Structures are given as C-alpha cells and as structure tokens.
Coordinates of C-alpha atoms and ligand atoms in Angstrom, one line a residue:
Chain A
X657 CA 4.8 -22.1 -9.2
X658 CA 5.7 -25.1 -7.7
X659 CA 9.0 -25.3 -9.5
X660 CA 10.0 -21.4 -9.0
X661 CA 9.6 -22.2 -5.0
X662 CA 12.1 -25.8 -5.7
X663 CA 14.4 -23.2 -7.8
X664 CA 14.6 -20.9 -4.8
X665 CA 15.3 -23.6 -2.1
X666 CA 17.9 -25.1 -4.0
X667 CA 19.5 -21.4 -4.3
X668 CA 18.6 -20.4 -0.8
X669 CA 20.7 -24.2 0.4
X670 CA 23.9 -22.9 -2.2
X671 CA 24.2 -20.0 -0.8
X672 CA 24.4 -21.0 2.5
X673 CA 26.3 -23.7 1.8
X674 CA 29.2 -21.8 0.0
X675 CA 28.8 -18.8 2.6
X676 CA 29.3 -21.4 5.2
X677 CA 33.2 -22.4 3.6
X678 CA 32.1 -25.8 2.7
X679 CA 33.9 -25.5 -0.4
X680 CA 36.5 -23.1 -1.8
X681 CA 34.3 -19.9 -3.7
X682 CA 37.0 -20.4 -7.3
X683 CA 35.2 -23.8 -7.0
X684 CA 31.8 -23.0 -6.4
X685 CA 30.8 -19.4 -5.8
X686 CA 28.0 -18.5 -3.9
X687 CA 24.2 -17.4 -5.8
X688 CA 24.9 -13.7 -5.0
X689 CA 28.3 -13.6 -6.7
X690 CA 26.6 -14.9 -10.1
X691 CA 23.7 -12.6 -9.7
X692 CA 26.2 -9.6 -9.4
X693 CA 28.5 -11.4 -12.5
X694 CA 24.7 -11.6 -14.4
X695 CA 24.2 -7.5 -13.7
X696 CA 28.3 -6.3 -13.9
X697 CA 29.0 -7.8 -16.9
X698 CA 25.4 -7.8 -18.6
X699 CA 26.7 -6.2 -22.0
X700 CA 29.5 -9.1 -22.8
X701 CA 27.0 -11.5 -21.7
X702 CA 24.1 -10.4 -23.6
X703 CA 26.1 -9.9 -26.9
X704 CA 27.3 -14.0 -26.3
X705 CA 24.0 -15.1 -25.6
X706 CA 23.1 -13.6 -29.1
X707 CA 25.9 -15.3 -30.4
X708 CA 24.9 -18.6 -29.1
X709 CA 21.0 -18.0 -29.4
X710 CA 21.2 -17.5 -33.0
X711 CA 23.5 -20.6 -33.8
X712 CA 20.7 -22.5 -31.8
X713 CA 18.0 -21.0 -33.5
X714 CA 19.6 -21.7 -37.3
X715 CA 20.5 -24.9 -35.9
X716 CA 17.3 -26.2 -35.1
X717 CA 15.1 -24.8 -37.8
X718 CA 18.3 -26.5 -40.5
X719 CA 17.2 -29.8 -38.2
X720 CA 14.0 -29.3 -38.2
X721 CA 13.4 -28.6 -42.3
X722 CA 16.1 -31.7 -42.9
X723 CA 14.3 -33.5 -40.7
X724 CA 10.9 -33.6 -42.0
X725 CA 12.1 -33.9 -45.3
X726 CA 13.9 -37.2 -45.0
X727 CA 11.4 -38.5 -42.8
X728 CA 8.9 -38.3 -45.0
X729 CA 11.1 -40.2 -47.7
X730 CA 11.7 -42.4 -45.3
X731 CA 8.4 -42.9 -44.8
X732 CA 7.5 -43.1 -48.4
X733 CA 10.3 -45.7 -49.3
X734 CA 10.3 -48.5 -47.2
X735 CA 13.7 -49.3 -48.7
X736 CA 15.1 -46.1 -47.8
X737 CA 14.2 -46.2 -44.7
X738 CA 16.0 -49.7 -44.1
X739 CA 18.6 -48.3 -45.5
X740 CA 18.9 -44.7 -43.5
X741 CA 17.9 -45.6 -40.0
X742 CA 21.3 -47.7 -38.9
X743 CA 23.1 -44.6 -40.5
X744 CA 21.2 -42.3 -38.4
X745 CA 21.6 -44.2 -35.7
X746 CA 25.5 -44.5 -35.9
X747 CA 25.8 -40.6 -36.5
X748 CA 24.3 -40.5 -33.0
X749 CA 27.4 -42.3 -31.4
X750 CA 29.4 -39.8 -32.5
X751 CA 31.4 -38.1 -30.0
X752 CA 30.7 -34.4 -30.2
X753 CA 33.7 -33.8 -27.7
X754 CA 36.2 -35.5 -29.9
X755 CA 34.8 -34.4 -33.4
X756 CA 34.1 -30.5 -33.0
X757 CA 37.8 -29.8 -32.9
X758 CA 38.5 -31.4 -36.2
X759 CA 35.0 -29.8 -37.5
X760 CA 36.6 -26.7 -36.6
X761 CA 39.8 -27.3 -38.5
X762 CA 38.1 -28.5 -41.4
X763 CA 35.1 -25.7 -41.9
X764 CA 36.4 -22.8 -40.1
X765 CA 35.8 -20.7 -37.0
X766 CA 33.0 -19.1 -38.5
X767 CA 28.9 -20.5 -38.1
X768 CA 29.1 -23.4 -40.4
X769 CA 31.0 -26.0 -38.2
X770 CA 28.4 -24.8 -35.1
X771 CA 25.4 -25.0 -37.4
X772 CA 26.8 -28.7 -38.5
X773 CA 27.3 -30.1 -35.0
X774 CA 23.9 -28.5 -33.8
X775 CA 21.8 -29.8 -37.1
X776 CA 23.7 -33.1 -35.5
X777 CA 22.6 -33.7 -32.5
X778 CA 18.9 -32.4 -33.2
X779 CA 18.7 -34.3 -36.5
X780 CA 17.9 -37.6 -34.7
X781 CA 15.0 -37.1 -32.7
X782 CA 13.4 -34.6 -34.8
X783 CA 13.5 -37.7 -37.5
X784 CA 12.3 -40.4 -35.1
X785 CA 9.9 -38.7 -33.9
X786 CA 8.3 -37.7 -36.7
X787 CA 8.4 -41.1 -38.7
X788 CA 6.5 -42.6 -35.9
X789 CA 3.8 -40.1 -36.0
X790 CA 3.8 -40.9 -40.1
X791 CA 3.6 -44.5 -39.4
X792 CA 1.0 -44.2 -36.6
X793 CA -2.1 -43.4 -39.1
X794 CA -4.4 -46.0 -38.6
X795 CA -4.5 -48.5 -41.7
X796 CA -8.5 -47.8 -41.9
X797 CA -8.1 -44.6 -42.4
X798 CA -5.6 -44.9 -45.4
X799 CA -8.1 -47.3 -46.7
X800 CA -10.8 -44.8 -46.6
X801 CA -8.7 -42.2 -48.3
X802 CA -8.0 -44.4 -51.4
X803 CA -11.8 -45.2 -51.8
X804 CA -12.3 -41.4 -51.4
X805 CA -10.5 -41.1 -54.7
X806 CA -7.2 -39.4 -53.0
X807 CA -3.9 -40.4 -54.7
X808 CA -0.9 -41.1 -52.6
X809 CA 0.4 -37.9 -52.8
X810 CA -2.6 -36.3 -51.6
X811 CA -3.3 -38.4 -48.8
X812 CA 0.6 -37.8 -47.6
X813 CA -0.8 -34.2 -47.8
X814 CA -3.6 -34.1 -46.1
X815 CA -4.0 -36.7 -43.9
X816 CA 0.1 -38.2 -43.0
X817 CA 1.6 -35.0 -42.6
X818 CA -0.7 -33.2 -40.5
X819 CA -1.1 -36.0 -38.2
X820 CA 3.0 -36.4 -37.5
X821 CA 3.3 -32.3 -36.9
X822 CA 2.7 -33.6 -33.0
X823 CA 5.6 -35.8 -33.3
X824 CA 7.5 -33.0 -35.4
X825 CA 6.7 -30.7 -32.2
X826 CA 8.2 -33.5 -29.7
X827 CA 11.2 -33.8 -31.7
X828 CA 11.9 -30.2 -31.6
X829 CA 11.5 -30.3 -27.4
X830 CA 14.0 -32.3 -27.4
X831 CA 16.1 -31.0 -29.9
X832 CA 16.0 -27.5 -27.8
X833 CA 17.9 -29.1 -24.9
X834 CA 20.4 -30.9 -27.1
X835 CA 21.3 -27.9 -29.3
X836 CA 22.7 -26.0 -26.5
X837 CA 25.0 -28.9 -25.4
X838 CA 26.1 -29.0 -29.4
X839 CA 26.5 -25.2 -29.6
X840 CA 28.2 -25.1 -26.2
X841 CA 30.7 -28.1 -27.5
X842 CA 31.4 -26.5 -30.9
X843 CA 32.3 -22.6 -29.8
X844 CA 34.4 -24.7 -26.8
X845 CA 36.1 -26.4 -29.7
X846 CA 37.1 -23.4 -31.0
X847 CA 35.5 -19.6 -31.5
X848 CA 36.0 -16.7 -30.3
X849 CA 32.3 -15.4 -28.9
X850 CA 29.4 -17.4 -27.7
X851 CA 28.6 -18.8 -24.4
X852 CA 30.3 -21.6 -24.7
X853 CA 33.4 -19.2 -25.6
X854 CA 33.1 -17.4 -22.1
X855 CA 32.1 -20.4 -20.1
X856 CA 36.1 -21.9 -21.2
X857 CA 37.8 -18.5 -20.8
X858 CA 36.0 -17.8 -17.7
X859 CA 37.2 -20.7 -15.6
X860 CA 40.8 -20.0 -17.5
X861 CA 40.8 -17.3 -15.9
X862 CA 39.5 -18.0 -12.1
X863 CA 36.4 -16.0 -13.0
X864 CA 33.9 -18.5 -12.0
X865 CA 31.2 -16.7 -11.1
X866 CA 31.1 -15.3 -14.4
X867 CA 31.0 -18.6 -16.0
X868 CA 28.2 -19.9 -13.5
X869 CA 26.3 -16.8 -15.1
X870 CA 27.2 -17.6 -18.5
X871 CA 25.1 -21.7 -17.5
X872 CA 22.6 -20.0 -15.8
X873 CA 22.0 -17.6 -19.3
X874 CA 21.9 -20.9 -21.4
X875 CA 19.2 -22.6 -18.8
X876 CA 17.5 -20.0 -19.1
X877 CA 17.3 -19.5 -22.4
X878 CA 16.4 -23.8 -23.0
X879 CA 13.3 -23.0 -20.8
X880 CA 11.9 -20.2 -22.6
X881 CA 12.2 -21.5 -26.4
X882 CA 10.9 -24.7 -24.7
X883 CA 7.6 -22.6 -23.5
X884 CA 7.5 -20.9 -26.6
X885 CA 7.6 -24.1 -28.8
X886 CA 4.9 -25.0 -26.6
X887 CA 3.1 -22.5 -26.8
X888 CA 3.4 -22.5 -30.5
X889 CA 2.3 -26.0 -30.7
X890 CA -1.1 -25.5 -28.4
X891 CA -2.0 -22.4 -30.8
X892 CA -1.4 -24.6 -34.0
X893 CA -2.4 -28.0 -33.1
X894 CA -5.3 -27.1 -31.0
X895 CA -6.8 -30.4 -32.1
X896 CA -3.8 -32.4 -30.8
X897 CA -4.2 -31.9 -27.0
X898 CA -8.4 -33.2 -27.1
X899 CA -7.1 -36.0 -29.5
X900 CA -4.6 -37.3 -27.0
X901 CA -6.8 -36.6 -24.3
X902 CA -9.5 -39.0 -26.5
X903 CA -7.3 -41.7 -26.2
Chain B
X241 CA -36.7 -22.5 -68.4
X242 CA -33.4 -20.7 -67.6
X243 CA -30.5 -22.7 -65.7
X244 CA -28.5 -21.1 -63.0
X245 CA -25.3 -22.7 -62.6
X246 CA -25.7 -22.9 -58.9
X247 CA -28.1 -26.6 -58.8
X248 CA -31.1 -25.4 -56.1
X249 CA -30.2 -27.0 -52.7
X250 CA -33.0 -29.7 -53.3
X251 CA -31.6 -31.2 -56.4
X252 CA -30.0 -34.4 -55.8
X253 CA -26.3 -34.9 -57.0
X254 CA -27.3 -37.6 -59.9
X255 CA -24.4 -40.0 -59.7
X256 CA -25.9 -43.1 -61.7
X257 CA -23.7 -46.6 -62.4
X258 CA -25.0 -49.0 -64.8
X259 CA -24.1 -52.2 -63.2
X260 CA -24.7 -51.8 -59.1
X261 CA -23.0 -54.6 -57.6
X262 CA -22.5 -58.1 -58.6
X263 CA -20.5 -61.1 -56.3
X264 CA -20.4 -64.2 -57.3
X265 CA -19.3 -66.5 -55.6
X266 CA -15.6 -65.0 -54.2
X267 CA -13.7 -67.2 -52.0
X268 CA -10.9 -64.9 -49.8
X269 CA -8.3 -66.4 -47.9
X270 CA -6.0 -64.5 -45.3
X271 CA -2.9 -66.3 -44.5
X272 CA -1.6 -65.4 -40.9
X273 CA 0.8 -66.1 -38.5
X274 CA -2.2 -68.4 -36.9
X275 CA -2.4 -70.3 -40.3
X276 CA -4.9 -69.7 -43.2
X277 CA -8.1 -68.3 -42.4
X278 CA -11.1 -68.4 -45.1
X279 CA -13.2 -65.3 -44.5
X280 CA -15.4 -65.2 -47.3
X281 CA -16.1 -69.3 -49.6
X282 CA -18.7 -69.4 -51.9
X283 CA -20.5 -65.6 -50.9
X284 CA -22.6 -63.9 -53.6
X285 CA -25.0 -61.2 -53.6
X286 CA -26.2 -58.8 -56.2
X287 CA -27.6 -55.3 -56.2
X288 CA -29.4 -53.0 -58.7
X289 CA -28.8 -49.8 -59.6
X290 CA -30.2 -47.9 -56.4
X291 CA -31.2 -50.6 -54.6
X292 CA -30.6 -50.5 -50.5
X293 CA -29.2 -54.0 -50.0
X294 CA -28.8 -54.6 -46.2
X295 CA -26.0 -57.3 -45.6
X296 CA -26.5 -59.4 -41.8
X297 CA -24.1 -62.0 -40.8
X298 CA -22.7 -62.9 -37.1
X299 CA -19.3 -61.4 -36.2
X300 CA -16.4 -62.3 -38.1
X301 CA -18.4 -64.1 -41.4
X302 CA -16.4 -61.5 -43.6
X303 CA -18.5 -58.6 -44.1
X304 CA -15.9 -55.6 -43.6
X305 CA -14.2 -58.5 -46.0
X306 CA -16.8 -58.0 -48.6
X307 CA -17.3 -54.5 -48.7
X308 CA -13.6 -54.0 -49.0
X309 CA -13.9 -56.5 -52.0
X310 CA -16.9 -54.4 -53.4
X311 CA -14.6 -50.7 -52.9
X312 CA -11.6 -52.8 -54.8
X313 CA -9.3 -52.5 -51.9
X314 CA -8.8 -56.4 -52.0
X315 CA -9.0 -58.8 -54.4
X316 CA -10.8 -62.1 -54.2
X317 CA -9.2 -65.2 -54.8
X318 CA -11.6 -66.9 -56.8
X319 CA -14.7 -65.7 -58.5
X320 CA -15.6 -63.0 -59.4
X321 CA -16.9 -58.6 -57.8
X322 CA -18.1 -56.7 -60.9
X323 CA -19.6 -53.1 -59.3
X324 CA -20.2 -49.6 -60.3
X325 CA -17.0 -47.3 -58.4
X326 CA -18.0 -47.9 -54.6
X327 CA -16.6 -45.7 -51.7
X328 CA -16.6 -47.2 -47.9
X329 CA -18.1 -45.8 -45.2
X330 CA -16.1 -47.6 -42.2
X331 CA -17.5 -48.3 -38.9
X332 CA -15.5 -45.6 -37.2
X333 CA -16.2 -42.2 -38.3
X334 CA -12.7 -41.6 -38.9
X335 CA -12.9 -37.7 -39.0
X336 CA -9.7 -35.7 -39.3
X337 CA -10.0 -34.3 -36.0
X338 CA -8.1 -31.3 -37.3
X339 CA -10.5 -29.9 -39.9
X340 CA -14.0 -28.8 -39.3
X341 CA -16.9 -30.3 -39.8
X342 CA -17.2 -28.6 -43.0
X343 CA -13.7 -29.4 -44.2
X344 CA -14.2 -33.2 -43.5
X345 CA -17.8 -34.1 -45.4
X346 CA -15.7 -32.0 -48.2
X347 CA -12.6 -34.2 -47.9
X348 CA -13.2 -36.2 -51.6
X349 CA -13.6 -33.2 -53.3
X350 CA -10.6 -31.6 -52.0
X351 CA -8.3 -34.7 -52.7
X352 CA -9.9 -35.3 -55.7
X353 CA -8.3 -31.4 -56.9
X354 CA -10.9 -29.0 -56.2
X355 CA -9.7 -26.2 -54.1
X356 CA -10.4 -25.6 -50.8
X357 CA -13.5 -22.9 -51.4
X358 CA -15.0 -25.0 -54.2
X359 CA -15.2 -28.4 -51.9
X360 CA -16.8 -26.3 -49.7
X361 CA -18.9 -25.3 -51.8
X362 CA -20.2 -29.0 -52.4
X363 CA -20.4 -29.7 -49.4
X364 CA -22.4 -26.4 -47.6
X365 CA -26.1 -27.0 -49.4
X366 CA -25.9 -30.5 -48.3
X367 CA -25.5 -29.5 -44.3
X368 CA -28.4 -27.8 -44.9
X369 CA -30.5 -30.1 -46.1
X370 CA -29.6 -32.8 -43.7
X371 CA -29.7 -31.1 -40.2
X372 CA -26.2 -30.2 -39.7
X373 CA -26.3 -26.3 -40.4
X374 CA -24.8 -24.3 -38.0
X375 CA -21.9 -26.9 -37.3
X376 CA -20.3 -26.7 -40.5
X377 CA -17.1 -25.0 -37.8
X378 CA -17.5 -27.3 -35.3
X379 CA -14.2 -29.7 -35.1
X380 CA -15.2 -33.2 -34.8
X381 CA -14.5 -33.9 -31.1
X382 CA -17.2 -30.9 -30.6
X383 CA -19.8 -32.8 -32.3
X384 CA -22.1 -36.0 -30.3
X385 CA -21.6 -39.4 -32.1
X386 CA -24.9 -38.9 -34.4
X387 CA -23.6 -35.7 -35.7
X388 CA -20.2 -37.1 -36.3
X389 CA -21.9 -40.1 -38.4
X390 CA -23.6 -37.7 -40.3
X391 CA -20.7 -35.8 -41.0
X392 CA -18.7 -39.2 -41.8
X393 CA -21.8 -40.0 -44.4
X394 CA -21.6 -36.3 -46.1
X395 CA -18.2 -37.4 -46.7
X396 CA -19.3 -40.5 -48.3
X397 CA -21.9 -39.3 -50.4
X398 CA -19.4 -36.1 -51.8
X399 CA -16.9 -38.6 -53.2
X400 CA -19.3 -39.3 -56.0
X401 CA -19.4 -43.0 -56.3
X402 CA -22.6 -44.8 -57.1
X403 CA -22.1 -47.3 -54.5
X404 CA -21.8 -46.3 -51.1
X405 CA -20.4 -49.1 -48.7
X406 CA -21.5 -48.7 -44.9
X407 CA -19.8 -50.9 -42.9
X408 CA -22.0 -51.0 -39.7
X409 CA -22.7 -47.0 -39.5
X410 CA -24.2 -46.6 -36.2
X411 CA -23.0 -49.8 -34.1
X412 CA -21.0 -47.7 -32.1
X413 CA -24.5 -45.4 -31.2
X414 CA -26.6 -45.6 -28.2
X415 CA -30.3 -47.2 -29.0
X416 CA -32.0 -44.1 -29.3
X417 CA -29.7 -42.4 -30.9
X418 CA -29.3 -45.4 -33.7
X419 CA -33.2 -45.1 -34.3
X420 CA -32.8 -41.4 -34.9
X421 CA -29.6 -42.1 -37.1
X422 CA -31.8 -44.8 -39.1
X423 CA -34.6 -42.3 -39.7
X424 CA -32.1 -39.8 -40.9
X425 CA -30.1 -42.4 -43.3
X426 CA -33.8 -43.2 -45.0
X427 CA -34.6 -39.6 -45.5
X428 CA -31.5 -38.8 -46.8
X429 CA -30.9 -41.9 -49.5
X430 CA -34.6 -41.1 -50.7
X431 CA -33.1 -37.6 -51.7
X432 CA -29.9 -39.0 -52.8
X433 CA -30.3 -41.8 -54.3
X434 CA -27.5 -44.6 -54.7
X435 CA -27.0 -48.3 -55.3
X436 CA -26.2 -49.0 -51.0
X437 CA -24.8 -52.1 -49.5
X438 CA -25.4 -51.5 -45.5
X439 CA -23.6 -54.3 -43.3
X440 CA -25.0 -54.5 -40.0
X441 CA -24.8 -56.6 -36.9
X442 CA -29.1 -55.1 -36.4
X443 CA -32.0 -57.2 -37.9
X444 CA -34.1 -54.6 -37.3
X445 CA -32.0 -51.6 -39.5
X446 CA -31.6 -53.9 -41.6
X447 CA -35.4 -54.4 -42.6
X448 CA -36.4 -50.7 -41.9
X449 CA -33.7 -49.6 -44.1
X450 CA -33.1 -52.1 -46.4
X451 CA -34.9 -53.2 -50.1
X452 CA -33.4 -56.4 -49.7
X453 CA -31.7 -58.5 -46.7
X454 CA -29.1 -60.8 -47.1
X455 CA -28.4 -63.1 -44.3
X456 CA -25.3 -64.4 -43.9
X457 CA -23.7 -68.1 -42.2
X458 CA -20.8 -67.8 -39.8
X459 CA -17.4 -67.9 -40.9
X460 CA -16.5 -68.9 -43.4
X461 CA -19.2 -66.5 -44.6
X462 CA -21.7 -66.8 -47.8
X463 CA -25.2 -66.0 -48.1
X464 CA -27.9 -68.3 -46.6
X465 CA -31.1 -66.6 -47.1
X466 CA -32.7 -63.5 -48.7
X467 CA -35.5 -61.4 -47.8
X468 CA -37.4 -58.9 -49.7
X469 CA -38.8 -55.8 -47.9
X470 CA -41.6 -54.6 -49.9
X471 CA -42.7 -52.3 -47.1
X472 CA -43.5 -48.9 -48.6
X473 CA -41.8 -45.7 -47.6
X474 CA -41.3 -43.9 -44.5
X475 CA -41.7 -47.1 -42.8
X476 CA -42.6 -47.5 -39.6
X477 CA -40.9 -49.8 -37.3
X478 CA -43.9 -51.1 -35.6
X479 CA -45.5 -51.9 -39.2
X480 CA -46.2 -55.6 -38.3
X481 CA -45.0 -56.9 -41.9
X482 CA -41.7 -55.4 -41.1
X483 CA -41.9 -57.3 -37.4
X484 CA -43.0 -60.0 -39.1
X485 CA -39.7 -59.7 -41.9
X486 CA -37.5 -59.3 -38.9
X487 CA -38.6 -62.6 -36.9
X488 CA -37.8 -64.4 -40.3
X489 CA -34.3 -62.9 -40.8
X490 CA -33.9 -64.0 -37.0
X491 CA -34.3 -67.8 -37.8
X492 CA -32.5 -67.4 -40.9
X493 CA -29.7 -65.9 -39.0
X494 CA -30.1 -68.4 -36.4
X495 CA -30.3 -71.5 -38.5
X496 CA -27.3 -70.9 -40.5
Ligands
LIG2156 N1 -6.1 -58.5 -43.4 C1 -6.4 -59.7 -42.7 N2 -5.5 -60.5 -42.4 C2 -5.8 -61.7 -41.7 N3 -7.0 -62.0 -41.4 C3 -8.0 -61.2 -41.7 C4 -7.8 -59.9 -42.4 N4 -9.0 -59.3 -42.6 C5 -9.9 -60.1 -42.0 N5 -9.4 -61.2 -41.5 C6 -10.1 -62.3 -40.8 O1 -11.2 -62.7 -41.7 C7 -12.3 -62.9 -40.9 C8 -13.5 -62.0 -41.4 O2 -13.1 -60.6 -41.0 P1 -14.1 -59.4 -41.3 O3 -13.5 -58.2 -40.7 O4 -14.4 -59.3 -42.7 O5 -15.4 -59.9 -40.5 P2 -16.7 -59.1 -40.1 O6 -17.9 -59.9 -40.5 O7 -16.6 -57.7 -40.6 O8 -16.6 -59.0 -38.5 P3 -17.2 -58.0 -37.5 O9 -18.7 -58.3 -37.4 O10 -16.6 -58.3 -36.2 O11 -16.9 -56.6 -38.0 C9 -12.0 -62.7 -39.5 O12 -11.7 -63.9 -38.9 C10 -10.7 -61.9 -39.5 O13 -9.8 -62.2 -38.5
LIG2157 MG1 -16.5 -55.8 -39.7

C-alpha cells in the first residue's frame, strides 16, 4: 500500500518534471509517453517479455537444481568445499559486460549462451545461501540423529536438507533480481528478440519511450516472480516463518 | 491362544540388553583453545538391566560428558564404558519443527528404513497410551513444553535401544509442570521398561524417579556417593523416606 502511494509520487514528480522541459523528452520522456508506448506496442512487447521471461525462468531453475546439488557436496566434503568456494568466488568477478559478447560468439545466438550467463550470475548466491543453512544444523541435533540409529545419508535426508530449503528460498530472491540483469546483458550482447533486444534497438532508434516501457516490463515482472517465490515458500515452509520468529 | 500380528496397545515393546551399563573408571580430556580441560577422571557407575539410575552432579562435572560416552558418541581416554546400545535423550527437545508430532516420536523408525506409514504405525498406539492422542498433527511449536518432552521421549523410546540416556529432560520446565512431567516419566518406564540413566541438576527427581542415585563431585567429575531408593512404586513425594533420601543426597552433593 504504502509502496504503491511512493510509486505514484515518484511518477506524479516525473511527469511534471519532464512536462515542465527540465530535460530534453529523447532523454527522458514523460510517464504518459511510456504508458501509451506500454498500450501501442503491447503485442512486440508481450512477445519479448516471453522471450526474456522464459530465459529467466530456465535460468534460474538450471541455478537452482546446480545449485543445490554442489552445495550439498560441498557440504558433504569438507575438501571440496575448500577446494570450490575461491572458484566460485572468482566466477563472480567476472564481467558479464565484457564476456557475453564472446559467449555469444562462442555458443551461438540461440538460448544456450543466455541460459549460461543467467545460471552465472544466480549460481552464487543460490550456493551460499544454501551451504550456510546446511552448516547451521545445530551439532546436538546431529548427535541425536546418530544415536537414533540414522546413517549419514539419512540424516542429510531428513534432517540437513529440509532445514537449508529456507536458505535455498533466499538464494533464489536474490537470484530473481540478478537474472534479469544477466538476461538483459546477454540478448544486448547479441540476439535478436528479448527485452534486452528492444531496450538496445529502442534507444538506437530515438524511441525512448518505448525502451522506458520495455524497463518498466522487466521491473515488473522481478516483482511478481519475487511475490510468487514468496508465496511459494510461506505455503511450503509453513514451519520456517514461527521457527525464525522462535529465535 | 491365537496371535494377531498387530501387539494390543498395552503390550510393552520388549527391548532387553544383557549388560545395562558399566563405567569404570574413564578419564576424558578436552583440549581447547583455553588449554586442557579434564571433564570426567576416575568416574564410574554401573547399571542393571532395567534399572533407573539417576545421575546428580553440580554444573559442568561432565554429565552430558558421560552420557555421550555411554551413547558411544565419544570415546574415553582411559578406562573403560561397556553398555547395552544407548540412545540420548538431549536436554533440548530438539523436534524437527517441520514434521508433526506424529512424524517426530516416529523419527528412528523412519531413518532406520521403515517407510513413512509403518513408523507411524509404531509410533500411533504409543500416543495413546501416554496422553498425547489427538496431537499426533500438531507441529511442534503448537505443542506446550510438557507435550513437546513427551513427544521428544516417544522418540527416544521408538529407536529401540535398551538404554535410554536423558540428559536433564525437564530442566527447561516450569515447577509444576516438571512434577507433572516426573509423574508421567514413572508411569511410562513402568510400562516400558528399560535400563535408564537420568542426569539431573534436581535431588528431588532424582529420588522420586530413580532406583539408584549417584552423586557426583565438581569438575573434574567422578562419583562421590550412592544412594539406594528402595521406596516402593507410585511414590509419593511427600513419603518421608524419600524426604529423608533427598536431605542425604543434599550433603553428599554438598560435601563433595
Ligand atoms: N567438546 C568439548 N570441547 C571442549 N570442552 C568440552 C567439550 N565438551 C565438554 N567440555 C567441557 O567439559 C566440562 C564438562 O562438560 P559437560 O557438558 O559434560 O558438563 P555437564 O555436567 O553436563 O554440565 P551442565 O550441568 O552445565 O549441563 C565443561 O567444562 C565443558 O566446558
Ligand atoms: Mg549437560
């Protein structure tokens, strides 16, 4: 509520503001001239936001599956883990800007090089996050298991896994906001469709209302998988908001 | 007489060991960053099969030590544990707070390769018999501390070991709420009998519950005195031999 009255303030102040000439409309046009770009052109943009929605999507579930998979190596083998998380690290200094145009080059124009830079960027909190939740289960508790007569394997099972599915839902917040700076990078590197795509041949062409729509789309879009992962995570970790709460 | 293949609810689960639990005298060192420090020097107690042995000592003598010693999760550094299979009992309930009531007193089972419906299975009659129907859905942080303790001691008893380890059950409990806990614990190990070792900070659970007490000297800890309770069953704490047991374990406690 309180953020939808912010949100129409801040539009209420641009429009004025560009209405008013403080700066030249190619630059920044005014709130109504995106709106009408949003309605006019609803068809090219819907059929880009597909395109980027489902690189997204694939994206993060690739990150997401990877993800918990090497984490839980990780967690398993101590020496692994020594040996994985500088690596890890270092693949997050990578600069996206300079590497997506040799991706490109190297896999093609088609979904893999966008699947590879988004799986990229998400990787790295989806895997941090998660190998802290693993490594937060209380030491008396994995005492317990073993004198309960549960092997290693089932206690990773029942009692490691399900506790780090709260860090696995953190890791996929944030790996919602950083997908859609890794898709937009990788079709601006080079594709033919996506937002990203009409957010470069937009401003080419002057058309910056229509590439103001094309950001506005993508915002949009972060905030509702966001509130749908969230949603998704009250509905299958019921227990996880009244533990947190607990402590 | 015909057998069903169903047990009826009352019958106990019959896990017998031949040897209950034997210490003698185990020495365990922890070295930390603060230097060495000797827990346990010279400790030894012994238990018979399906004896309630009720372990007192002032905090930090070693108990949690000595249970984990007893359960096999540490080794001592000299002497020697012998014991039937033991499973611990911790002081926190340590409930998965994402599996019902139900699904947590039915945890060993379900580790130990049962499927979900058979562990279950184990563990319904036994909510029955010790005041916890109707919660068998209830997720932990539904249930009051006593019910969670009861839930946490299911648990214990379904993993099948002879020797059940409590490591100070009910310290974290309100008074009256301990006294109704104690009650329940003594109706429950007269169905289900097992060899027990109950650590406790409480003279007085100690003798209601308890066969034999063993007191315990500050740290480094080993055992100073022992009392028999000969007191028959239900006891009643007002009985004045049990008052009289507890003013001794006092001294004991307080001399060492
Ligand atoms: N893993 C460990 N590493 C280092 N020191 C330890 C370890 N476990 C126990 N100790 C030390 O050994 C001593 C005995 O600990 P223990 O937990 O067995 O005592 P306790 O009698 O159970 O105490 P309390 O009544 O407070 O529960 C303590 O001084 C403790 O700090
Ligand atoms: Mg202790």
């Amino acid at each position: 509520m309180l953020a939808a009255l912010i949100v129409l303030a801040l539009f209420g102040a641009w429009e004025l503001y560009a209405d008013l000439g403080g700066v030249d409309q190619l630059i920044l046009p005014p709130p109504h001239d995106v709106a009408s770009s949003l309605w006019n052109d609803r068809g090219y943009l819907w059929h880009n936001l597909q395109v980027t929605g489902g690189e997204v999507l694939l994206g993060i579930l690739v990150a997401l599956a990877a993800g918990l998979v090497l984490a839980l190596a990780m967690h398993l083998s101590p020496t692994l883990r020594r040996a994985i998380y500088p690596l890890l690290m270092a693949s997050q200094t990578i600069p996206i800007v300079v590497v997506a145009p040799l991706l490109v080059t190297w896999l093609g124009f088609d979904l893999t090089p966008k699947l590879f830079i988004v799986g990229l960027v998400c990787f790295f909190p989806v895997v941090v996050s998660t190998l802290d939740a693993l490594a937060s289960v209380d030491a008396e508790q994995l005492k317990l298991m073993r004198t309960l007569g549960a092997s290693r394997v089932k206690t990773l099972l029942h009692v490691e896994t399900p506790s780090a599915l709260p860090g696995l839902f953190s890791g996929a917040k944030i790996a919602v906001v950083t997908s859609m700076i890794g898709a937009v990078l990788a079709e601006q590197a080079g594709s033919s469709d996506g937002l990203g795509h009409v957010i470069t041949y937009a401003t080419g062409q002057l058309q910056t209302a229509q590439a103001y729509a094309a950001v506005a789309l993508l915002s949009l879009f972060a905030v509702i998988l966001f509130a749908l992962l969230a949603a998704l995570e009250r509905w299958a970790l019921p227990w996880a908001r009244t533990a947190r709460k607990a402590t | 007489m015909e057998k069903t293949l169903e047990a009826p609810a009352e019958e106990p689960l019959h896990v017998h060991g031949p040897l209950g639990v034997a210490v003698g005298s185990v020495t365990r060192t922890f070295s930390g960053r603060r230097g060495e420090v000797t827990a346990l020097a010279g400790m030894s107690l012994r238990a018979a099969p399906h004896e309630v042995l009720a372990v007192v000592g002032p905090s930090g003598c070693g108990k949690s030590t000595l249970l984990e010693l007893i359960c096999g999760l540490q080794r001592p550094d000299s002497g020697t544990v012998r014991a039937d299979p033991a499973v611990l009992m911790p002081q926190r309930d340590l409930l998965l707070p994402w599996r019902s009531a139900l699904d947590n007193a039915a945890l060993a089972p379900r580790v130990q390769g049962l499927s979900r419906e058979a562990a279950r299975a184990r563990a319904r009659p036994l909510f029955a018999r010790f005041g916890l129907a109707g919660f068998e859905r209830a997720r932990p942080d539904e249930l009051s501390g006593g019910m969670r303790q009861r839930v946490a001691f299911l648990r214990t008893l379904l993993a099948g070991k002879p020797v059940l380890c409590l490591d100070e059950p009910f310290a974290a409990l309100d008074a009256l709420t301990r006294q109704e806990m104690q009650s329940w614990l003594a109706g429950a190990l007269a169905a289900e009998p097992r060899t027990v070792v109950l650590v406790t900070h409480d003279v007085e659970e100690a003798v209601v519950l308890a066969d034999r007490v063993v007191v315990m000297s500050p740290r480094p800890g080993r055992a100073v005195a022992e009392l028999a309770v000969s007191a028959s069953r239900p006891r009643r704490r007002t009985d004045p031999a049990l008052l009289a047991l507890r003013e001794q374990a006092m001294a004991a406690l307080e001399a060492a």
